[in-house]
Short mmCIF file of C-alpha atoms in Angstrom, two decimals:
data_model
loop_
_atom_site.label_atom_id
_atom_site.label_comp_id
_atom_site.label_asym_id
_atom_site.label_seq_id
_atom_site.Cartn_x
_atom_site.Cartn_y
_atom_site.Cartn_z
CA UNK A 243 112.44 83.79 108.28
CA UNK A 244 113.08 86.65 105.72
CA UNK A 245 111.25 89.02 105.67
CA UNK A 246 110.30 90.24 101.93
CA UNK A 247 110.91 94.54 102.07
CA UNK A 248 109.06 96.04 99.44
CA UNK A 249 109.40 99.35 100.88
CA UNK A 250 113.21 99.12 100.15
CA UNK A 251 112.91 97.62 96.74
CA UNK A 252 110.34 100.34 95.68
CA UNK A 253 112.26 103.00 96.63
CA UNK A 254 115.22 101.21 94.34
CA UNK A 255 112.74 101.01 91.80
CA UNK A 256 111.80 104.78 92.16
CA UNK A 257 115.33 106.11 92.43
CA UNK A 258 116.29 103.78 88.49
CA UNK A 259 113.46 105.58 86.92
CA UNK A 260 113.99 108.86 88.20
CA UNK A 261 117.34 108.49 86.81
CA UNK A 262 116.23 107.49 83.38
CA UNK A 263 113.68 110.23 83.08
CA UNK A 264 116.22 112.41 83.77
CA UNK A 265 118.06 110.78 80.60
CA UNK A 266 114.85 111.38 78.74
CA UNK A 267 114.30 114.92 79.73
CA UNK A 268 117.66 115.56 77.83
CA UNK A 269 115.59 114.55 74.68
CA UNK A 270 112.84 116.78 75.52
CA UNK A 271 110.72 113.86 76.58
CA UNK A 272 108.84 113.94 79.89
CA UNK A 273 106.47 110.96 80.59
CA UNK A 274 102.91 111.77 81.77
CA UNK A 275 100.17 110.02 83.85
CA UNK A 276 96.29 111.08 84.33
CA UNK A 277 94.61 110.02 87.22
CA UNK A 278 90.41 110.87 87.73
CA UNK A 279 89.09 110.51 90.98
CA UNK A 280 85.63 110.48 91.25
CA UNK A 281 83.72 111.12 94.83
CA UNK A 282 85.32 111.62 98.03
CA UNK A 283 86.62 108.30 99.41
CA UNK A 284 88.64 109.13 101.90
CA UNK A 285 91.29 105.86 100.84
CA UNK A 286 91.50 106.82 97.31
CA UNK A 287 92.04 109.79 97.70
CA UNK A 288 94.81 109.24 100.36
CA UNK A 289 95.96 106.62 97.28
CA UNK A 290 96.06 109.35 94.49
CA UNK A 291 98.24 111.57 97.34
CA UNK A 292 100.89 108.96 97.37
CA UNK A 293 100.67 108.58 93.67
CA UNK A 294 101.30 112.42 92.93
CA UNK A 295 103.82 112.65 95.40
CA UNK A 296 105.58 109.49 94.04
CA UNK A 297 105.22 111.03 90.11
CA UNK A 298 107.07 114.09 91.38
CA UNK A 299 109.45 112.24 92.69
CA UNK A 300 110.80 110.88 89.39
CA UNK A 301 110.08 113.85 87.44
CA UNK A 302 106.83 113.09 85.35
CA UNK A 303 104.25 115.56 84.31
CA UNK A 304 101.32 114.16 86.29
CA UNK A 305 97.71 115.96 86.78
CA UNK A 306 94.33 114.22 88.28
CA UNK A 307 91.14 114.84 87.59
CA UNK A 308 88.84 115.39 90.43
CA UNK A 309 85.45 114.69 89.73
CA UNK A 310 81.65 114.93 92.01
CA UNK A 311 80.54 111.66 92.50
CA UNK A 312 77.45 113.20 90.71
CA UNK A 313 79.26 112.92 87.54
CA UNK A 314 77.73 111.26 84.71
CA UNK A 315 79.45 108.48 82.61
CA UNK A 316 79.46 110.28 79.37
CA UNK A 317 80.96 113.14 81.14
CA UNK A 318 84.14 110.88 82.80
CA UNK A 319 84.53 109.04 78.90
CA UNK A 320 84.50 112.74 77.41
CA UNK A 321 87.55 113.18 79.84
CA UNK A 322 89.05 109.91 79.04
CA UNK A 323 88.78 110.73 75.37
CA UNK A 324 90.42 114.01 75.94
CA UNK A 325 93.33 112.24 77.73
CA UNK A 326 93.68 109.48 74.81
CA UNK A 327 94.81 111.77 72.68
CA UNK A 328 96.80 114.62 74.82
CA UNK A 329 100.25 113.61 73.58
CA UNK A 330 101.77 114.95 77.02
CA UNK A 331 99.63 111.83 78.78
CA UNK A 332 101.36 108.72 78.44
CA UNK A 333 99.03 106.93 81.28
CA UNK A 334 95.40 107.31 82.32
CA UNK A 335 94.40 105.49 85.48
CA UNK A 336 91.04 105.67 86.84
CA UNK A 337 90.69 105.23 90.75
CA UNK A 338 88.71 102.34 91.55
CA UNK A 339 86.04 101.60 92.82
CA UNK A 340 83.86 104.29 90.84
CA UNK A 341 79.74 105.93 92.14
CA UNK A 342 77.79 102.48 91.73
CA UNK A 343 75.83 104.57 89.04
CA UNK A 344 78.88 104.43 86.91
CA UNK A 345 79.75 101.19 84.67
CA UNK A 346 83.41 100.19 85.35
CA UNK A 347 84.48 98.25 82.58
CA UNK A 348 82.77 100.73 79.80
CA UNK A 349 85.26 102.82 81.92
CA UNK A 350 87.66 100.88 81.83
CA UNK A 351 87.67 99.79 78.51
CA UNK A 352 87.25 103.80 76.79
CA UNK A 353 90.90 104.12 77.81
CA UNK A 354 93.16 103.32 74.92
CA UNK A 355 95.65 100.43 75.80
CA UNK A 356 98.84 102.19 75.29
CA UNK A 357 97.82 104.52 77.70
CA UNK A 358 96.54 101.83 79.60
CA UNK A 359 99.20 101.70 82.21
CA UNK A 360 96.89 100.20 85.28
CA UNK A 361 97.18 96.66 82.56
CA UNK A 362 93.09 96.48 83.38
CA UNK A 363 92.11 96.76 79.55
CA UNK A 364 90.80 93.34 77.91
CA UNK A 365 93.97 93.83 75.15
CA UNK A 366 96.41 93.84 77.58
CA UNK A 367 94.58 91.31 80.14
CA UNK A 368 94.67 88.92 76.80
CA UNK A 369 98.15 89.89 76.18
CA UNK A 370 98.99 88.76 79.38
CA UNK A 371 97.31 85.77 79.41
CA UNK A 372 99.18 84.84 76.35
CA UNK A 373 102.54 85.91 77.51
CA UNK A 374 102.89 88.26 75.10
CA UNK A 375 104.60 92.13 75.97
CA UNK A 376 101.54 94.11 77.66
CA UNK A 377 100.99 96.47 80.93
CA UNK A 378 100.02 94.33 83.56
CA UNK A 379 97.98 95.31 86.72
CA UNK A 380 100.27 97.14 89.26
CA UNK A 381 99.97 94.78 92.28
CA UNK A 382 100.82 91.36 90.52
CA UNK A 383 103.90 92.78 88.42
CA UNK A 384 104.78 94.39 91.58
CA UNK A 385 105.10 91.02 93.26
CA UNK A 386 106.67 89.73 90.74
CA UNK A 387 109.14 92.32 91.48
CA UNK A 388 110.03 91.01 94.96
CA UNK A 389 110.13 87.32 93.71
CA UNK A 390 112.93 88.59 91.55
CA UNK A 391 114.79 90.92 94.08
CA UNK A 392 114.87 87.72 96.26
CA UNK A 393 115.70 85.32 94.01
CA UNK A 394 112.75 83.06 94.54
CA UNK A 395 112.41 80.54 91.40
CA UNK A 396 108.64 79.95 91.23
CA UNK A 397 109.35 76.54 88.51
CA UNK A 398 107.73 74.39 89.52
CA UNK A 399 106.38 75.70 92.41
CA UNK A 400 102.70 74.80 93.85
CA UNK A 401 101.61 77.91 94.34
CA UNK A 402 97.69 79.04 95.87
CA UNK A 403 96.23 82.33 95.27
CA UNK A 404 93.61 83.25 97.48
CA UNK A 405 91.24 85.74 96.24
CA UNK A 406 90.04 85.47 92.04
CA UNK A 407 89.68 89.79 91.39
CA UNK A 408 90.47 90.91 88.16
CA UNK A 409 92.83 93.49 89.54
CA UNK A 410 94.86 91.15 91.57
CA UNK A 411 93.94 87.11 91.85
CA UNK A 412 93.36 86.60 87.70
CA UNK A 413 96.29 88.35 86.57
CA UNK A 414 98.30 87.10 89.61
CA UNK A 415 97.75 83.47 88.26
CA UNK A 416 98.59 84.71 84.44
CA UNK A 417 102.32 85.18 86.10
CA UNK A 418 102.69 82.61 87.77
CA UNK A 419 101.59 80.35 84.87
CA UNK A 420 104.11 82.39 82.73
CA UNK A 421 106.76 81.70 85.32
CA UNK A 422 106.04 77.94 85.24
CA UNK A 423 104.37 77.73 88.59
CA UNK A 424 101.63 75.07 89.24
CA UNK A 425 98.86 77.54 90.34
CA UNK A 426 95.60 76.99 92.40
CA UNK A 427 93.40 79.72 92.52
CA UNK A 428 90.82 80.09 95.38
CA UNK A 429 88.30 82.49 96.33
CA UNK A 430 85.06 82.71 98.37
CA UNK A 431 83.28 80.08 96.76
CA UNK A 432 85.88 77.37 97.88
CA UNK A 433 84.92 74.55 99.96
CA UNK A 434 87.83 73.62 102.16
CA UNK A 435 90.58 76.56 101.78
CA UNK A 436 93.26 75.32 104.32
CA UNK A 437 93.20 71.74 102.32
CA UNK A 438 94.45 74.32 99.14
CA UNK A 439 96.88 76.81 101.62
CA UNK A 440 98.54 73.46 103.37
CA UNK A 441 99.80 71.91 100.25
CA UNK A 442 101.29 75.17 98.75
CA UNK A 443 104.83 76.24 98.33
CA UNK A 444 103.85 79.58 98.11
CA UNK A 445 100.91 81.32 99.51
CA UNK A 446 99.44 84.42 97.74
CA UNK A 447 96.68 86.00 99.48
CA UNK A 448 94.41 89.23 97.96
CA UNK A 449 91.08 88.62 99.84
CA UNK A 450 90.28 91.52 102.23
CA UNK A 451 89.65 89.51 105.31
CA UNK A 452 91.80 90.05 108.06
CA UNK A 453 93.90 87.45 109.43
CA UNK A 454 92.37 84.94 106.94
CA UNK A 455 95.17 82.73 106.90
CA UNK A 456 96.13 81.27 110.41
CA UNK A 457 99.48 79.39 111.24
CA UNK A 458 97.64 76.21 110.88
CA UNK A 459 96.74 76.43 106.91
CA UNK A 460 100.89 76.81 106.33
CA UNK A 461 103.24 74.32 106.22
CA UNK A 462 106.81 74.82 107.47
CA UNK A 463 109.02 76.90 105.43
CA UNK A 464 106.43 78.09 103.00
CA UNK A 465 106.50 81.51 101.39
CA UNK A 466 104.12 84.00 102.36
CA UNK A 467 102.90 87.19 100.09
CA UNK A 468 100.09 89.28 101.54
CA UNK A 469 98.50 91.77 99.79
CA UNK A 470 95.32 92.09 101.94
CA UNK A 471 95.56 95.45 103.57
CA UNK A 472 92.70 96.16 106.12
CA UNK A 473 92.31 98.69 109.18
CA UNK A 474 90.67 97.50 112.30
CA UNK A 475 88.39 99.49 114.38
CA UNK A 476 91.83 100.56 117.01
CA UNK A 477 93.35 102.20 113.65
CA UNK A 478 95.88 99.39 112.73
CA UNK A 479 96.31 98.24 109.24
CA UNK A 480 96.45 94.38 109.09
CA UNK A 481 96.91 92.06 105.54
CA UNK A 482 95.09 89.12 105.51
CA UNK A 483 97.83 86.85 107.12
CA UNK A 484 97.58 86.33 110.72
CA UNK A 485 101.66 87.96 110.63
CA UNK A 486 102.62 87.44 114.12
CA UNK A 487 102.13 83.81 114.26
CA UNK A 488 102.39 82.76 110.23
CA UNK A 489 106.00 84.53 110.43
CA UNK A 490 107.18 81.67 112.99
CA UNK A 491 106.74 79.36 110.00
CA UNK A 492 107.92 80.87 106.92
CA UNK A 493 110.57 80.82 104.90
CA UNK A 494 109.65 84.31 103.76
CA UNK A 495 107.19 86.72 104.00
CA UNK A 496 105.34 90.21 103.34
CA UNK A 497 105.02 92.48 105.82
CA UNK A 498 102.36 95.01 106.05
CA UNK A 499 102.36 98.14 105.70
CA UNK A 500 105.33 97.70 103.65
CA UNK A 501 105.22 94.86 101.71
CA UNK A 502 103.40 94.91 98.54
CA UNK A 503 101.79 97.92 98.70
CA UNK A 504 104.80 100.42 97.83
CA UNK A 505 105.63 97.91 95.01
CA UNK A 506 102.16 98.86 93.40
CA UNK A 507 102.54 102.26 92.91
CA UNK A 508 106.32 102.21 91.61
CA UNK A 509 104.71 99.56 89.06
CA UNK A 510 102.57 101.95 88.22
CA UNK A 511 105.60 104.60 87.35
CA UNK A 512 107.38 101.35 85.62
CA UNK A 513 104.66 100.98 83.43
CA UNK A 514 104.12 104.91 82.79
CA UNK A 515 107.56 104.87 82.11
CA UNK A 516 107.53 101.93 79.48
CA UNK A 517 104.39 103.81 77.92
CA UNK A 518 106.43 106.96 77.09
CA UNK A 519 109.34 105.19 75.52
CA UNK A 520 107.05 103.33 73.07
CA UNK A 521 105.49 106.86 72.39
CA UNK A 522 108.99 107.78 71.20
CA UNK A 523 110.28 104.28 70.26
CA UNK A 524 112.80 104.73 73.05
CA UNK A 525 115.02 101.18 74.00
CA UNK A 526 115.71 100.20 76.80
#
């Protein structure tokens, strides 16, 4: 078993762009990102921490908006629209989930889509879906990542996503399909989800359940990628795999902590980064 070290490979990631914003700063370009936070929950903000920390690590401008989770809508799309056209923002990411008084995808869909470097916009969720250049979500790409670093060739693979969000299990699929993967996608509503998890070459699961998949609903030598990260009551954090037993079965797999998660937010400086050289027409 191989275990799949995204910690590692994000911190490769991190340490590439730093170097090419450095490159950039010689041109008097320094890429930006937004963020607005809106209430006080205590795991996006811990999220938006990381996320500053890991913008001044590669040298971009980065400021976040902190906002009452009194705010109004109009008053978060006056902000966005401010953002959309500072020329010193190249991304605008708004921490989900938002007050349940606010509607997301107006949110959402105010920002404009080259600034839209969290790849939730309809344009570039089309885009995607049609294989054509876009910003994709954060997670999935990031994935996508480690399948690269490891050399795993998805053609032809069957392939089961567990969990259908439109921040991870949607998009996930989009990629996979891209990559010429056979792709099931399950989610709460299936009937029998071992039958779907036993078949699969690859098992990718986003569902927020801990220890959702059991050693039983893998076959030998599949490849695990869990996304799922949940705390239990003693403090741990847990994905949705049942690790300690799946592991014994696997070909490879995510860990967590330390798996996908650190891929998601050095996505998230990929993309900035990709936003601020088509703001200058930089190539790559």
């Amino acid at each position: 078993m191989t275990l799949l070290d995204g910690k590692s490979l994000s911190q490769k990631i991190k340490d590439n762009i730093k170097k090419e914003v450095e490159e950039l700063e010689k041109k008097g370009i320094v890429p930006g990102l937004a963020v607005i936070l809106v209430g006080n929950d205590p795991a996006s903000e811990t999220y938006v921490s990381m996320k500053e920390k890991a913008c001044k690590y590669v040298g971009f401008y980065s400021i976040v908006h902190k906002m009452p989770d009194t705010i109004t809508q109009d008053e978060i799309l006056a902000t966005i629209e401010m953002m959309n056209k500072n020329p010193r923002i190249d991304g605008i990411l708004v921490q989900l989930p938002l007050p349940g008084h606010i509607d997301t995808t107006k949110i959402l869909e105010a920002i404009d889509p080259s600034k839209d470097v969290d790849g939730f916009h309809p344009y570039n969720m089309g885009k995607l879906v049609e294989n054509l250049d876009s910003f994709a979500p954060c997670t999935p790409i990031g994935v996508m990542e480690i399948f690269k670093e490891y050399n795993i060739d998805l053609e032809g693979k069957d392939v089961c996503v567990v969990g259908a969000s439109n921040i991870v299990g949607k998009p996930m699929a989009a990629l996979l399909l891209n990559a010429n993967a056979t792709v099931t996608i399950t989610h709460i509503y299936t009937k029998d989800l071992a039958s779907h998890t036993k078949k699969a070459d690859i098992i990718i699961v986003g569902a927020g359940v801990p220890n959702l998949i059991k050693e039983d609903m893998v076959k030998d030598g599949a490849i695990v990628i869990d996304i799922g990260i949940n705390r239990l009551e003693d403090g741990r954090l847990v994905g949705d795999v049942d690790f300690e037993n799946v592991s014994k079965k696997c070909s490879y797999i995510t860990p967590v902590p330390g798996g996908v998660g650190p891929m998601t937010i050095a996505m998230l400086l990929k993309n900035t980064l990709k936003a601020a050289k088509r703001r200058v027409k930089w190539k790559s």
